[in-house]
Coordinates of N, CA, C and O in Angstrom, one line a residue:
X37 N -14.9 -143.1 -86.4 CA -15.1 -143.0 -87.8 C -15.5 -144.3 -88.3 O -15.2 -145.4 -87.7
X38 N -16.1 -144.4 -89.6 CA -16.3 -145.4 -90.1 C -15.3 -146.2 -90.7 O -14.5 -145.4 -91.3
X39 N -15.0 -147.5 -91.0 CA -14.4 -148.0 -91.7 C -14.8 -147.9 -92.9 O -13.8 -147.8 -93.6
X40 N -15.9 -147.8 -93.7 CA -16.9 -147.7 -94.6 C -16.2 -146.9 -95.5 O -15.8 -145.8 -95.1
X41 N -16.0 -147.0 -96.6 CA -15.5 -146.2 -97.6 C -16.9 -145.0 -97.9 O -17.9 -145.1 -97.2
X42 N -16.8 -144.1 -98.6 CA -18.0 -143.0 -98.5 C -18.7 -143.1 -100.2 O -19.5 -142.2 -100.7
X43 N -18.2 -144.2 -100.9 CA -18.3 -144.3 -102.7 C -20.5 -144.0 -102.0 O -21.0 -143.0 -102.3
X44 N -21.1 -144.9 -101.3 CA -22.7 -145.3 -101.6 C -23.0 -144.0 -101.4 O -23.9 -143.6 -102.2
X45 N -22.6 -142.5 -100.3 CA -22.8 -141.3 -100.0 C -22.7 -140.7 -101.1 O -23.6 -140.2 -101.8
X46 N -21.3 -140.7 -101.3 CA -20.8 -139.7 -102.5 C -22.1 -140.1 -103.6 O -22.8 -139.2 -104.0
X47 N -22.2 -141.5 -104.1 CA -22.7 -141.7 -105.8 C -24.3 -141.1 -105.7 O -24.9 -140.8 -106.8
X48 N -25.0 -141.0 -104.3 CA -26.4 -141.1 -104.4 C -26.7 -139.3 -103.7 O -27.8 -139.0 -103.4
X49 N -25.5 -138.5 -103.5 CA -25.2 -137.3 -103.3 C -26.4 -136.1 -104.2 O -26.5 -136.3 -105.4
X50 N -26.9 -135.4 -103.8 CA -27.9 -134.1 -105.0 C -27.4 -132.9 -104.4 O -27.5 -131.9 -105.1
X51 N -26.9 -132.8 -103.5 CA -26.5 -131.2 -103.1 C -25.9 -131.6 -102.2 O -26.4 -132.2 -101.3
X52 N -24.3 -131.4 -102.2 CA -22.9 -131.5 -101.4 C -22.5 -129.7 -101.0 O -22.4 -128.7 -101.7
X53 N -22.4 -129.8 -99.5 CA -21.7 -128.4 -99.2 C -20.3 -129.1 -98.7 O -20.4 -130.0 -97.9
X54 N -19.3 -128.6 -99.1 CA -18.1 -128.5 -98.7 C -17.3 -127.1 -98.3 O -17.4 -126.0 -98.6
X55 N -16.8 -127.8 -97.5 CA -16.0 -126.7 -96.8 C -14.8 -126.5 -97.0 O -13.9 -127.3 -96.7
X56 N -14.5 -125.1 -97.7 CA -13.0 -124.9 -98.4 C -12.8 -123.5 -98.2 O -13.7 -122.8 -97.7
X57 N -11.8 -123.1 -98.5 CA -10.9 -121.9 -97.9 C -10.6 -120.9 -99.0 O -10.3 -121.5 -100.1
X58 N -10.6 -119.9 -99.1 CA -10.4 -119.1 -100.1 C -8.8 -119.1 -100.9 O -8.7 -118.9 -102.1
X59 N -7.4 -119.3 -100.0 CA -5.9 -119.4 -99.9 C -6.2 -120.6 -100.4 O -5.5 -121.4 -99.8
X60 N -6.7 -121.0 -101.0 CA -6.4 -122.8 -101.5 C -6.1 -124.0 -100.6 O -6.0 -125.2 -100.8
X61 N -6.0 -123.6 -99.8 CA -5.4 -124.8 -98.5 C -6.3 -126.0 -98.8 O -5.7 -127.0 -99.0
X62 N -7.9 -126.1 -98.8 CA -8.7 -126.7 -98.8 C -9.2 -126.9 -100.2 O -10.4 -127.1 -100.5
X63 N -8.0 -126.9 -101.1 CA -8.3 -127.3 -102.8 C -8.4 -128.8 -102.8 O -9.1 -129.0 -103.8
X64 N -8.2 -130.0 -102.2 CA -8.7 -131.1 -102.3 C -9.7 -131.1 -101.9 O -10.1 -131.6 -103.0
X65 N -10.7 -131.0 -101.2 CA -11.9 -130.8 -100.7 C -12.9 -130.2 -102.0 O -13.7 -130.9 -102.6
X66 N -12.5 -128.7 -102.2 CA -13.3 -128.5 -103.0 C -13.4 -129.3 -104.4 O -14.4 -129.4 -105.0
X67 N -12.1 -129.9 -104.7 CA -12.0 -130.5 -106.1 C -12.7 -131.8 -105.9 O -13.4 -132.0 -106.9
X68 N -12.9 -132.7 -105.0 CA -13.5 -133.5 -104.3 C -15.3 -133.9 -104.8 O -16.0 -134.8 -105.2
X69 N -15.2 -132.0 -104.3 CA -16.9 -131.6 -104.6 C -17.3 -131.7 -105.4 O -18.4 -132.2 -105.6
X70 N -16.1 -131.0 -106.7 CA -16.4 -130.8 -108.4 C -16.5 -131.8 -108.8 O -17.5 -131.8 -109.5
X71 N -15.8 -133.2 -108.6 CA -15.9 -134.5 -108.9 C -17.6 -135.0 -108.8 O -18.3 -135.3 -109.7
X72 N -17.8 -134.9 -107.8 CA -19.5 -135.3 -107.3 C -20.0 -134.0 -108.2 O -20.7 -134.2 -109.2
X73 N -19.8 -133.1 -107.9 CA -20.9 -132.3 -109.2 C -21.0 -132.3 -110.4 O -22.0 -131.9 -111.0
X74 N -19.4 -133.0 -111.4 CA -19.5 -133.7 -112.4 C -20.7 -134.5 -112.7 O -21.6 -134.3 -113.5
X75 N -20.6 -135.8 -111.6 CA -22.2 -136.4 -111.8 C -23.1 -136.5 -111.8 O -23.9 -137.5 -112.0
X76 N -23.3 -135.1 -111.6 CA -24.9 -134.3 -111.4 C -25.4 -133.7 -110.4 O -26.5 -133.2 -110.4
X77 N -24.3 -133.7 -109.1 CA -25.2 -132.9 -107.9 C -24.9 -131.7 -107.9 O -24.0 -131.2 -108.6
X78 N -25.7 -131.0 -107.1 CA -25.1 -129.5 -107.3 C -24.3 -129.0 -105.9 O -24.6 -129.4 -104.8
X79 N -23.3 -128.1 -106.1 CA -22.5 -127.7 -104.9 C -22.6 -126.3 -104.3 O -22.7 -125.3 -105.1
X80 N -22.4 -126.3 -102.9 CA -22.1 -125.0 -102.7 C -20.7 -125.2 -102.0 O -20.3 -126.1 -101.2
X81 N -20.0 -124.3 -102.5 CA -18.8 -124.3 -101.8 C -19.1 -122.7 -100.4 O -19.3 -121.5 -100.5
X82 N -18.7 -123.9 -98.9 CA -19.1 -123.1 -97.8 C -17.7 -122.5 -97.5 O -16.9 -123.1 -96.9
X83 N -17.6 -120.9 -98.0 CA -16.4 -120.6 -97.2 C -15.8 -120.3 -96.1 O -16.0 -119.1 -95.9
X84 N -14.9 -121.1 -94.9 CA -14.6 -120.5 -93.7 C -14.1 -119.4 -93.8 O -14.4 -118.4 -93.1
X85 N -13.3 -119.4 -94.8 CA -12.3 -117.9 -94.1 C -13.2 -116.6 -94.0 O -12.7 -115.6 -93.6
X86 N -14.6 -116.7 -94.4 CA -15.3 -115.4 -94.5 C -15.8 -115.3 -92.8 O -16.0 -114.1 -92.6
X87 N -15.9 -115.9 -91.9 CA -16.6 -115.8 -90.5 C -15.6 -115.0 -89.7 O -14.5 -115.3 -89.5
X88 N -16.0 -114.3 -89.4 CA -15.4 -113.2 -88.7 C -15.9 -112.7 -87.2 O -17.1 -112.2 -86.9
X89 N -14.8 -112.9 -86.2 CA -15.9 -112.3 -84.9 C -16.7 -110.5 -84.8 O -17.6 -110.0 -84.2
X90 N -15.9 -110.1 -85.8 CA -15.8 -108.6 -85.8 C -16.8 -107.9 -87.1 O -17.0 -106.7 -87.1
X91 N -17.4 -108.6 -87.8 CA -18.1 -108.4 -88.7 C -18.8 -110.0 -89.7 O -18.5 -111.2 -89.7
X92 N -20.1 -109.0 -90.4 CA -20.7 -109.7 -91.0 C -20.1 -109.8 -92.1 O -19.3 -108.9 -92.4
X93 N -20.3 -111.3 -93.2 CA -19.6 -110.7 -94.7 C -20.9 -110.7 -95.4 O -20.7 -110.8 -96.6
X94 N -22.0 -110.7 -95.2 CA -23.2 -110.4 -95.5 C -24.0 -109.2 -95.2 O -24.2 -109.0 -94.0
X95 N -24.6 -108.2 -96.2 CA -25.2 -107.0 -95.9 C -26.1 -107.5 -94.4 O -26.7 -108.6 -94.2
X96 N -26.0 -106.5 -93.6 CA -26.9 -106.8 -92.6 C -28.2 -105.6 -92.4 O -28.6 -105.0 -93.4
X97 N -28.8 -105.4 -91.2 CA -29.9 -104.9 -90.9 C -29.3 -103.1 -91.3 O -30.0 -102.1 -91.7
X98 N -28.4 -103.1 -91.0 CA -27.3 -101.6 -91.0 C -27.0 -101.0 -92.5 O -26.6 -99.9 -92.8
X99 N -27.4 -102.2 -93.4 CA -26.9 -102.0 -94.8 C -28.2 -101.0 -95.5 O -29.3 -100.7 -95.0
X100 N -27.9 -100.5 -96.6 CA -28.9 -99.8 -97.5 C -29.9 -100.9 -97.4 O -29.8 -102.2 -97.3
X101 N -31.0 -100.0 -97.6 CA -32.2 -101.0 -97.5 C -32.3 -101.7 -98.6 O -33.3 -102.4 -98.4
X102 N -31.9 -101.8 -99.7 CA -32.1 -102.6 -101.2 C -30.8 -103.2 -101.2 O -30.4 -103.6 -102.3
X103 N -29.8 -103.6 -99.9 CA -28.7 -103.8 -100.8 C -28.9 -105.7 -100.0 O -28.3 -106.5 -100.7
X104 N -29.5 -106.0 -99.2 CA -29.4 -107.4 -98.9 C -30.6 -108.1 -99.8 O -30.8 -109.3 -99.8
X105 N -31.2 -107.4 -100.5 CA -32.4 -107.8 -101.5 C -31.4 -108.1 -102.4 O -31.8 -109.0 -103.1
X106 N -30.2 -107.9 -102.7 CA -29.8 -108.4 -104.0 C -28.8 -109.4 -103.8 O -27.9 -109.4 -104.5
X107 N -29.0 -110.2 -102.8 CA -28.2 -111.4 -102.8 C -29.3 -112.4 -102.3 O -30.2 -112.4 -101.5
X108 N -28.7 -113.8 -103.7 CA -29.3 -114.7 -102.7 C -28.6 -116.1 -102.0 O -27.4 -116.1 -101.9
X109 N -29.1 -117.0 -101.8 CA -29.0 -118.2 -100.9 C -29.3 -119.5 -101.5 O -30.4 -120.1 -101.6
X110 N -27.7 -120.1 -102.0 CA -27.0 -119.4 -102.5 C -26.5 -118.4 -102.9 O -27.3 -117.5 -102.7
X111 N -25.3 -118.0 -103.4 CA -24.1 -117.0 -103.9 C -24.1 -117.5 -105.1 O -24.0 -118.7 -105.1
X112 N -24.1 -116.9 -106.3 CA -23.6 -116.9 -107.5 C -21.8 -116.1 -107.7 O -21.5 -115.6 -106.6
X113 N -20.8 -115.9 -108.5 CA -19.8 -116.1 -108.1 C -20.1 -114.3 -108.5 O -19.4 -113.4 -107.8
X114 N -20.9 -113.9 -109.5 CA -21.0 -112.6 -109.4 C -21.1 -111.5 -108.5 O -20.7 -110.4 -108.5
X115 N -22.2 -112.6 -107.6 CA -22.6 -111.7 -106.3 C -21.5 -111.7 -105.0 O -21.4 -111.0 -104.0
X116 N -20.7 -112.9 -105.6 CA -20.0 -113.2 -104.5 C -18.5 -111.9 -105.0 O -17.7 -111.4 -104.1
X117 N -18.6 -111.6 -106.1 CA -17.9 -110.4 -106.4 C -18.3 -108.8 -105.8 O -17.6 -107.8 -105.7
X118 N -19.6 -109.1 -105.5 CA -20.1 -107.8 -105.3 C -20.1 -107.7 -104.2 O -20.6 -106.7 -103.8
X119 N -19.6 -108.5 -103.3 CA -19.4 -108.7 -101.6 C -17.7 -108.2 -101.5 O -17.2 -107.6 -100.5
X120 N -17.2 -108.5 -102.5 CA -15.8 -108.2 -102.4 C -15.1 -109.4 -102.0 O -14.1 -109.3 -101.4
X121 N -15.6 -110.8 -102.3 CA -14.8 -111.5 -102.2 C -14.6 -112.4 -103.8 O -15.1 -113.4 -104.2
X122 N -13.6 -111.6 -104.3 CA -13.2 -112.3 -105.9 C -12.8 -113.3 -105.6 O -13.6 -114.1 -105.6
X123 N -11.5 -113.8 -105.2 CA -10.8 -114.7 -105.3 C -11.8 -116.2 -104.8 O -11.9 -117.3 -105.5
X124 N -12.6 -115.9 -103.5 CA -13.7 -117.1 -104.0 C -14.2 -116.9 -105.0 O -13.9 -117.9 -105.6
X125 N -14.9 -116.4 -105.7 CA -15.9 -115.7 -106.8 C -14.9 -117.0 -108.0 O -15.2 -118.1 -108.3
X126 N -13.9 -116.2 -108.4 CA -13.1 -117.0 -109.5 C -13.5 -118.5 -109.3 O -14.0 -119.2 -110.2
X127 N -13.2 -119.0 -107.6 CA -13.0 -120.8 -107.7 C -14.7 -121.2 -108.4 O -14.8 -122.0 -109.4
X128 N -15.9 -120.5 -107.9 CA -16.9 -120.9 -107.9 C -17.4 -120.7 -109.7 O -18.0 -121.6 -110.3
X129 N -16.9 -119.3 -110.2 CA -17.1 -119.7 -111.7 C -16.1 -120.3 -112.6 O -16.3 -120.3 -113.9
X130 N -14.9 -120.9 -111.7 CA -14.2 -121.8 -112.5 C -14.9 -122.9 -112.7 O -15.1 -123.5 -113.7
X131 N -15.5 -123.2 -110.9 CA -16.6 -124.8 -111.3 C -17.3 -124.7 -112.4 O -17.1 -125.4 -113.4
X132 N -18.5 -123.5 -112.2 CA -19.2 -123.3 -112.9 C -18.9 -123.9 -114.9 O -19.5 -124.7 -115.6
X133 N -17.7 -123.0 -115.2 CA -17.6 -123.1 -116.4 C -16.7 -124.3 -117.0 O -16.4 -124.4 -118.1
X134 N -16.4 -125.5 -115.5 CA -16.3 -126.7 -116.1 C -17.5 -127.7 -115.9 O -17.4 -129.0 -115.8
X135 N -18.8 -126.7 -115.7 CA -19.8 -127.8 -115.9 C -20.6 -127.9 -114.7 O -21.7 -128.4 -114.8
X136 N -20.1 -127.5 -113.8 CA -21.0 -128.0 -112.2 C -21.4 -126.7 -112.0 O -20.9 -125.6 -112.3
X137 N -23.1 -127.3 -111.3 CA -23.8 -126.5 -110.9 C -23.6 -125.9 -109.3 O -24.1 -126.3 -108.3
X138 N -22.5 -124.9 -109.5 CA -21.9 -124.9 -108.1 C -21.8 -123.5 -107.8 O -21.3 -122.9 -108.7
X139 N -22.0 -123.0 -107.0 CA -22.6 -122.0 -105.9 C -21.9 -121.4 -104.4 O -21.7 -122.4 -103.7
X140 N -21.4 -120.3 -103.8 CA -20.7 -119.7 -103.2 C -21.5 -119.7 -101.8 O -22.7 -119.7 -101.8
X141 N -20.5 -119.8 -100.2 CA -21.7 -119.2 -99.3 C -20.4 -118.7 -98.5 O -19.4 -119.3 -98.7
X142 N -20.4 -117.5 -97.4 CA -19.9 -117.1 -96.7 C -19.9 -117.2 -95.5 O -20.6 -116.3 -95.0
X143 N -19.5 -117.9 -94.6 CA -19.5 -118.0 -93.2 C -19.7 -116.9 -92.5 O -19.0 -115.9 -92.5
X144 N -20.9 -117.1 -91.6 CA -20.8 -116.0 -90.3 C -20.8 -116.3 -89.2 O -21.1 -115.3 -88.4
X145 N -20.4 -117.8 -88.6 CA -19.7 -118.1 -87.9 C -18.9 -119.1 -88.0 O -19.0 -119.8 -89.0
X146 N -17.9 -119.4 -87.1 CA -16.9 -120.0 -86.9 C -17.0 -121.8 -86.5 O -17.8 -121.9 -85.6
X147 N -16.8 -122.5 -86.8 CA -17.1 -123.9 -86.8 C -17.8 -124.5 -87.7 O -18.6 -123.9 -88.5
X148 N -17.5 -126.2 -87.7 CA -18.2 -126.6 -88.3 C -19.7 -127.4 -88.0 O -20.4 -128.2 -88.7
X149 N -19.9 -126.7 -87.0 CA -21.5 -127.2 -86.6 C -22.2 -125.8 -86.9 O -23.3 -125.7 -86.4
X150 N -21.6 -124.5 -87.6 CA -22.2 -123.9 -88.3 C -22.5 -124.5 -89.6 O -23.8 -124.4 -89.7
X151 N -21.8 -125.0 -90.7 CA -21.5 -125.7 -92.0 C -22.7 -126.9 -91.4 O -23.7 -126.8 -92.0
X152 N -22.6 -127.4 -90.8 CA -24.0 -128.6 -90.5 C -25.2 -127.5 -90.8 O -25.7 -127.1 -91.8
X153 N -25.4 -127.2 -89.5 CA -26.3 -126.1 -90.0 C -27.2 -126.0 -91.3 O -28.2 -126.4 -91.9
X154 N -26.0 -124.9 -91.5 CA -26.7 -124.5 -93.1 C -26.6 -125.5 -94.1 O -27.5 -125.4 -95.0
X155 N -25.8 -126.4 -94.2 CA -26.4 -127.9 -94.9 C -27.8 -128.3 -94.6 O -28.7 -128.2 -95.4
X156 N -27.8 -128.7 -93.5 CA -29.4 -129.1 -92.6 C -30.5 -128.3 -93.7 O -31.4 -128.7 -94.3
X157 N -30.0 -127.0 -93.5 CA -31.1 -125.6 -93.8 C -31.3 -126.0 -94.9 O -32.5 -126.5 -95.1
X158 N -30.2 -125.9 -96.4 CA -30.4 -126.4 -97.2 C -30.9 -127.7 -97.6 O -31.5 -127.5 -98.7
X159 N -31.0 -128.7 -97.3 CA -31.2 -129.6 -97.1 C -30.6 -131.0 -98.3 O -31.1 -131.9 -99.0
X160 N -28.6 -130.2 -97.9 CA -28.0 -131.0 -98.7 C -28.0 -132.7 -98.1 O -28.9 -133.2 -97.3
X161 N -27.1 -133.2 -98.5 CA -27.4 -134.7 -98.3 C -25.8 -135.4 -98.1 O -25.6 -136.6 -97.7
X162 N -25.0 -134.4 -98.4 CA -23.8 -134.9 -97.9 C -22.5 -133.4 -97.8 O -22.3 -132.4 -98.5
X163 N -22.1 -133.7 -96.8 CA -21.2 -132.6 -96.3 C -19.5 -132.8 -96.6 O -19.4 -134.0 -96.3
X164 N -18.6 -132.5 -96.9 CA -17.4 -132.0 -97.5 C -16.0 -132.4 -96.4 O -15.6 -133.4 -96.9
X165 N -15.5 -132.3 -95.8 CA -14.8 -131.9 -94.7 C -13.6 -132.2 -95.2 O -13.5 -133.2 -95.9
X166 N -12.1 -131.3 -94.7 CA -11.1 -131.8 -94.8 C -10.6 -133.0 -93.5 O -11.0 -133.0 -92.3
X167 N -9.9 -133.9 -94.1 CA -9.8 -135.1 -93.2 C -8.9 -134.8 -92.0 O -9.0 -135.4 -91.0
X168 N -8.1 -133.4 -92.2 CA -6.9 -133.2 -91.1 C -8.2 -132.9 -89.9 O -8.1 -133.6 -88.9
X169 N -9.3 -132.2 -90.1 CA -9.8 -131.8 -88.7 C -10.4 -132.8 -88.0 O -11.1 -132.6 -87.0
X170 N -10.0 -134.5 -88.4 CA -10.3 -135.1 -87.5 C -9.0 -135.3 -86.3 O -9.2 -136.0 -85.3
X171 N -7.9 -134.7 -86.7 CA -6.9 -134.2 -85.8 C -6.7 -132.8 -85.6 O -5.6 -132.4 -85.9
X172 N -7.4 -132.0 -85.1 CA -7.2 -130.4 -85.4 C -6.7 -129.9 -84.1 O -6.8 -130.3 -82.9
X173 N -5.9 -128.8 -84.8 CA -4.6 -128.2 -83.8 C -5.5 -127.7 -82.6 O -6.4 -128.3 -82.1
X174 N -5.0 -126.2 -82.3 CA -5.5 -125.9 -81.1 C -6.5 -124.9 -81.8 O -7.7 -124.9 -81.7
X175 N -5.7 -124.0 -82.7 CA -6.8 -123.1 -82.9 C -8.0 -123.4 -84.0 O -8.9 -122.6 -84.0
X176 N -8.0 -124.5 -84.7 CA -9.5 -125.5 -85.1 C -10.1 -125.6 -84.1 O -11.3 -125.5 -84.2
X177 N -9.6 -125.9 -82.9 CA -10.3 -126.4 -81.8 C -11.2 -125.3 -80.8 O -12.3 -125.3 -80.2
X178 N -10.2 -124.2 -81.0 CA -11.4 -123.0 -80.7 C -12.0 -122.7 -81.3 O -13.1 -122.5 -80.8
X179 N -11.6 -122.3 -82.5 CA -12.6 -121.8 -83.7 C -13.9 -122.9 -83.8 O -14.8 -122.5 -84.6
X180 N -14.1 -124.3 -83.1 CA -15.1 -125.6 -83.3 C -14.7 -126.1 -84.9 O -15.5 -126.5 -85.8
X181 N -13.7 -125.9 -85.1 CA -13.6 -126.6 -86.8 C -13.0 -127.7 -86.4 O -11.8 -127.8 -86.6
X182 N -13.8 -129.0 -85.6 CA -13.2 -130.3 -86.0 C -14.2 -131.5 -86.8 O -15.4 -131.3 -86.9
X183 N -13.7 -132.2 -87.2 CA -15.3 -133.5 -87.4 C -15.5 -133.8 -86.0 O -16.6 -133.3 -86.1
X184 N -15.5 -134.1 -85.2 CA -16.4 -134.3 -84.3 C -17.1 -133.2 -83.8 O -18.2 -133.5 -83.2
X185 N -16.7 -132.0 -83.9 CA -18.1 -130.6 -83.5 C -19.5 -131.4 -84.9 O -20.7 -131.6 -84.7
X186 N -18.8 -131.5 -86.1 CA -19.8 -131.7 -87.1 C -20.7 -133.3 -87.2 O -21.8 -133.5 -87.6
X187 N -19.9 -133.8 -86.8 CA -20.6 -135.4 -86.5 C -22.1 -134.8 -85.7 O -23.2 -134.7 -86.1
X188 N -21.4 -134.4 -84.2 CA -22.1 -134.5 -83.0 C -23.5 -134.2 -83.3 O -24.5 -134.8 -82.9
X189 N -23.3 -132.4 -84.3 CA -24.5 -131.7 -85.0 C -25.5 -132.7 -85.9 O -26.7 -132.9 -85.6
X190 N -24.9 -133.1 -87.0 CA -25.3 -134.5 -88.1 C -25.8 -135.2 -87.5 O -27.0 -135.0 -87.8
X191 N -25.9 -136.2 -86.6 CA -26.2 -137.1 -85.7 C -27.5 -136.0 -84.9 O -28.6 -136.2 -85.2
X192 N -27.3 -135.3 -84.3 CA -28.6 -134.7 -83.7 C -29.9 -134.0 -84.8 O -30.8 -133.3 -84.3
X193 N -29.7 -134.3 -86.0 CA -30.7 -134.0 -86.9 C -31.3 -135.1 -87.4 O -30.6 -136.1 -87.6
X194 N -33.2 -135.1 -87.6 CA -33.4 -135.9 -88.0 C -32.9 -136.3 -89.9 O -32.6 -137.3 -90.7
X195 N -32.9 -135.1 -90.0 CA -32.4 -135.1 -91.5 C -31.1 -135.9 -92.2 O -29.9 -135.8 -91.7
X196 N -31.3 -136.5 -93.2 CA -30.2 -138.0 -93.3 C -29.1 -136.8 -94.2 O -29.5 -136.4 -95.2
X197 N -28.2 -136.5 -93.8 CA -27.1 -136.1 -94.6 C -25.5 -137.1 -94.0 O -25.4 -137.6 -92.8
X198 N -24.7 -137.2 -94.9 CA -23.6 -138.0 -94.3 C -22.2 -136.7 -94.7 O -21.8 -135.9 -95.5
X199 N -21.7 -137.2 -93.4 CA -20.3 -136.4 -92.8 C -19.3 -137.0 -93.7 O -18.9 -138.1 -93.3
X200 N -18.7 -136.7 -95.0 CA -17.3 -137.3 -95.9 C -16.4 -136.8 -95.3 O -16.5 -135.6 -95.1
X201 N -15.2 -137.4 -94.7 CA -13.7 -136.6 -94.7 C -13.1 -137.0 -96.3 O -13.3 -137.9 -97.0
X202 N -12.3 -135.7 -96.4 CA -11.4 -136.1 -97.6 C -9.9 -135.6 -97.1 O -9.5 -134.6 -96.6
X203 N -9.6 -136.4 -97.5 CA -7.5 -136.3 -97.3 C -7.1 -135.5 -98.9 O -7.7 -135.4 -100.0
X204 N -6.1 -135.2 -98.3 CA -5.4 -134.6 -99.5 C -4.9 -135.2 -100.1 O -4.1 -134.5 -100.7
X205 N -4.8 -136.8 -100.7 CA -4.6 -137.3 -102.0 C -6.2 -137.2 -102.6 O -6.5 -137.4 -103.8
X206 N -6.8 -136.9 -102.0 CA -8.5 -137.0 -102.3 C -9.4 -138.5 -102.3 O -10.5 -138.8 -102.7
X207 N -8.4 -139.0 -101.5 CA -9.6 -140.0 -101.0 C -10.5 -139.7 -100.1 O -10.5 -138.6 -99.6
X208 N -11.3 -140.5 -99.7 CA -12.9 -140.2 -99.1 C -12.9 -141.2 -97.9 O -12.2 -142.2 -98.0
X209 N -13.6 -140.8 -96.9 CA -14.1 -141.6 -95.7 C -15.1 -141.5 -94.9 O -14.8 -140.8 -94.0
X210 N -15.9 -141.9 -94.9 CA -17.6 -141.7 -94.0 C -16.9 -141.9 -92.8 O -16.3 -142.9 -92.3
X211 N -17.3 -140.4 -92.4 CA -17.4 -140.2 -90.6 C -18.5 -140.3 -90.4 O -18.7 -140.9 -89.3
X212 N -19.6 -140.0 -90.9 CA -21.3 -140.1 -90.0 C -22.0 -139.8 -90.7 O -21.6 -138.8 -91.3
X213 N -23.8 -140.5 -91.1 CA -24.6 -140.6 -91.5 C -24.7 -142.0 -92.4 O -24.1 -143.0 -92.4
X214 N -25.6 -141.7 -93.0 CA -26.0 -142.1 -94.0 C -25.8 -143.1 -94.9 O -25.1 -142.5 -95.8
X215 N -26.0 -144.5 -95.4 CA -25.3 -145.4 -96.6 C -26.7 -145.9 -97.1 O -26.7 -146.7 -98.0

C-alpha cells in the first residue's frame, strides 16, 4: 500500500464507485463517498450484498420483454425500489436529498475485481473500498472481496482510476493508482 495519503485522488475525483452493504456495515465507506460528492463528483453506490450465486438481481434474458428496458446504468433509488431492494433505495435517495448526485448498482458477482470492472466500464476515476479487506477473513477471501483482488485488476487497466481504502474512523489511504 501506499504511504501516500489519498486527499490529491479524493479532491480531483468526478465519479467515485464505492463499495457498501445494504445492513450498514459498510456506512463509513459510503459516508466517505457522500463527502467527495458534496464536492461535486457524482457517486454510485456499488452494492455487494446484491451478488448472488443463485440468481440475478437484475431482470434478465427470462424476464418480460419490457421489463429490463426500464432500468438503467446507473440505478436511480426508485428503480432500485422496483427491484425490491428498498433499504438500498432509502441510503441512495437519502444521498440524493442531501445534495449528491448519487446513484445505486447491484452486484452480479462476487468480488471486488468485479467493482473494478464496472468502475473501468463506467469510467469512474476513483474506487471506495473498506480498509478491513486489506486484512480479509476467509470468507472475503472466497467471495475475492480483498484490496489486493482490486489493486491487481486497477493496475491491469490502462485507464487511470485510484484504489482508496477507508477505515472506519473515515480516514483514507491510497492503495493503487493514480496522484
Amino acid at each position: 500500500m501506499s504511504d501516500q495519503p489519498a486527499d490529491d485522488a479524493v479532491a480531483s475525483a468526478r465519479l467515485v464507485v464505492a463499495y457498501v452493504s445494504e445492513d450498514g456495515e459498510l456506512d463509513h465507506v459510503r459516508d466517505a463517498a457522500l463527502e467527495i460528492g458534496r464536492r461535486g463528483a457524482r457517486v454510485i453506490l456499488y452494492d455487494r450484498d446484491s451478488a448472488s450465486a443463485f440468481s440475478d438481481p437484475m431482470p434478465n434474458q427470462w424476464s418480460s420483454q419490457a421489463e429490463g428496458a426500464q432500468f438503467h446504468d446507473p440505478l436511480s433509488d426508485q428503480e432500485l425500489v422496483k427491484l425490491g431492494r428498498e433499504p438500498f433505495a432509502r441510503k441512495v435517495a437519502a444521498a440524493r436529498e442531501a445534495g449528491v448526485d448519487a446513484w445505486g448498482w447491484l452486484a452480479s458477482d462476487h468480488g471486488t475485481d468485479a467493482l473494478v470492472a464496472y468502475a473501468r466500464d463506467h469510467g469512474a476515476d476513483l474506487i471506495l473500498l473498506p480498509a478491513d479487506l486489506e486484512d480479509p477473513g476467509l470468507g472475503e477471501r472466497l467471495k475475492g472481496e480483498t484490496v489486493s483482488k482490486a489493486v491487481e485488476e486497477a493496475e491491469e487497466s490502462t485507464a487511470s482510476v485510484a484504489v482508496v481504502l477507508v477505515a472506519a474512523d473515515g480516514s483514507t489511504e491510497l492503495a493503487a493508482g493514480r496522484l
